[in-house]
Amino acid sequence: MIKNNYQTEVAKRFTIYNSLFLDLPFSDINRTGTLLPILASKCEEGYQKDKTPKQIIQGFFDELMSKNSNDEQHDLLFKMVQYVERQVVLFDSIEDAAFDKIHDVKGKGSVKALIARVDNDRKREALIEKLKNFSVRLTLTAHPTQFYPGNVLGIITDLETAIKNNDLGNINLLLQQLGKTGFINKEKPTPLDEAVSLIWFLTNVFYKSIPDIMTRLLNSLEIPLHEWDNPGLLKVGFWPGGDRDGNPFVTHDITVKVAERLQKWILRCYYRDVRVIKRRLTFKHVEPIMQKVENGLFESLFEEHSYYHTKDELLTDLMEARKCLVEHHDGLFLEQLDEFILKVKIFGFHFANMDVRQDSRKHDGLWDEVIELEMGKDALKSYHELSEAEKISYLFDFEKLPDLSQIQDDFHKEMLKSFDAIQTVQKENGEDGLHRYIISNCQSALHMLEVFKLAQLNLKHEEGELPLDIVPLFETIDDLAEAPKIMEQLYKNPLYAKHLKFRKNKQTIMLGFSDGTKDGGYIRANWSILQAKEELTRVSKQYDVSVVFFDGRGGPPARGGGQMHNFYASLGPKVENSEIQITIQGQTISANYGKPISCTYNLEQLLCAGIENELYPSSEKNLTEEQRALINRMADVSYQFYKDFKSHPQFLPYLEHVTPLKYFGKVNIGSRPLKRGKDTGLKFDDLRAIPFVGSWAQMKQNIPGFFGVGAALEALKKEGRFEEVKALYNDSLFFRSLLGNSMQSLAKSFYKSTAYLKEDKRYAELWELMFSEYSRTMKYILEVSEMDELLQDNPTSKDSIAIREKIVLPLITIQQYAIQTMLETGEDDPVLQKLILRTMFGIINAARNAA
């Protein structure tokens, strides 16, 4: 039924509306619109006949543009790129408009289905108890995987509405607007620009969806909205303006400005709502209070001084209005007021929870300068020779830091000023506005305590009442293995233990799927993260600490994305499950949370996955020792295979000189540099996960999402254990989700477009290695899952990927034509380089979760 719906609601509509492109206001649009389908069919036919991209494009030119100059031929390719980019937008809009027709929004994983199930099983009280402490926190990040500028996102929103209403005239006008609107930022956005673009989603989507879900949930459970005391059940985190890791453009000043913007926008939302509610509450006793609220919000928004300084001040007035409404007017229109009170409780005066993040190596450098300034060069040399425990003791003896004017390094000055920014945000937006400091590349207890001591010496606070959570981010395979020992060391530290007690014995730990996969490959990373969570849960319980896991996930399976709620549904009893916290970014925000309906659906899926995991334990979530040994064996084989691949002499040259990696720094989609560090050469460790994964996605090779899976499955087959693997697939939701997401990466791969590399003396061996692993993984994944084709169990996803890949096939071919030509000539042609750059946008946008 869903498949038929997809074909009717999406595929056929796209075919119909696509014809409108012939009228788009491009120069020579008729010619482009006529020739593009011909090129598309030439691409399909060409690859079936094992032609190279260069042969396909050259054959197209010879047949249809033989009398045109080289410049004219390339000019047509640029126009085709523009055309396909807008086809992708149209397809996105059609798919989004049909969301509720191609997804079962009230079925499994929805709040409605959850309530029906718990009532049927007499588990309502258990559900209410779980909801009192549970939380889902989505953190919006400014990581650069969103290739649409804000004005294009606005057109997409309007286009979706027009498609829903079958408004052909408006669709035509919007497509014309799209034709004349630039898709490319002329300059890199600033961190403030990134924050403003994401605040759009807060005001237009999350502000509607979160209260809607909570209102329906609480009403169904007959819990009065105004009495609910876990407003953080669903909340939004926010990294733009606070994420300093490798981004020198995020300063203390930017942090404060972003926090100000967040507060202004939430107050605007409140002001708009209050004006609507006040039109109903026109009664004696109530109206004066609501007038006071409206005036107070107006002053806070538009006057020099603020009437309301905290959410509690606003809530006091609203609760007074509520009391009068109940006592004097039988609670008329009480529901509207209660829903507004709930919104204020949820979003406060902060709107979203900001975080500060910085790399551990930067804190090392800052402390080096502090020690040298205060104690001298010899003392710094001696410090470096101390054991970790001695270093911690040494730092804890510091009673003050040098004056800011004494600090020589400007970056170190800026790091210290970030603590001033934390204090300012907490004062203006409340502690919820910013209460976490995340340490990326965290490798020791010392890395945690360096920041803890800096916070102690910089933030004004009562003794033992530091208003900041210190959060380690463990990323590499080795760091994940060491994480439990590091945390045990911290729990044993008397000063840190005292701090934790003040923070209600709650410790947040962040785990990096993206860098984990980049470091250890697909199976090893996912397995290491699950094992780390189990061990961290055990250690934390031992010290009476409630641990919260914050997962640094990206959009694609290679970075912990894909069908995420399946992973949370698969966690067994050995993993603490008090909260779900994840990062979302780029296309994942606009695709999964960009509209109220999709946002509501995906939030409910996550919420229900976390809750059902505890209310409905099942054998599918409990891995036996035999199953663990089996996964461990696969992880070991795949890890070694991936490490050998990374150490191949052509691995880094291929990334640097064949893939579009170097162009990621030129696409002006994010404020962050391409890699950490200032070295001119390419170092794998400094390379960010996004351009790493994105480059493989551009090449349609998707290495990080499957490489090593085939090798592991084949090894088990040779050992005569393949039936055990099949049983594991059927019995373990974790393993099934792991392979299911890997199928997505395989489905988005297309090795025929790069098969010309078989003839390249430098890279032939590496390409053959990648292709053989792709073929092997495909073969064994289908065998294990007993499917005839990839994603057979998810027809909607399968159809969507197939159509998207077909739309961008000309772009893939044009990009590879440019890469192949430059590899063969050995020259960097500026026109071909520009072609590569321009094709990147459409390829990544079509994939929706490619980087």
Coordinates of C-alpha atoms in Angstrom, one line a residue, residues 56 113 205 240 337 345 428 433 454 457 459 499 582 635 650 687 698-699 713 779 836:
I56 CA 29.7 9.5 -22.6
A113 CA 0.2 4.0 19.1
V205 CA 9.0 24.1 13.3
P240 CA 26.1 27.6 16.3
L337 CA -3.8 29.4 28.3
K345 CA 8.0 26.1 30.6
E428 CA 20.6 36.8 30.6
G433 CA 20.8 28.8 28.1
L454 CA 39.6 26.8 34.2
L457 CA 38.9 30.1 38.3
L459 CA 33.2 31.6 36.6
H499 CA 31.1 18.9 41.8
I582 CA 21.8 13.4 19.4
A635 CA 34.5 -6.1 14.2
Q650 CA 47.6 5.6 -2.5
L687 CA 40.7 15.8 8.4
Q698 CA 30.5 12.6 -4.2
M699 CA 32.5 9.7 -5.9
L713 CA 31.0 -11.7 6.6
K779 CA 26.6 -10.3 -2.0
I836 CA 33.4 19.8 -10.2

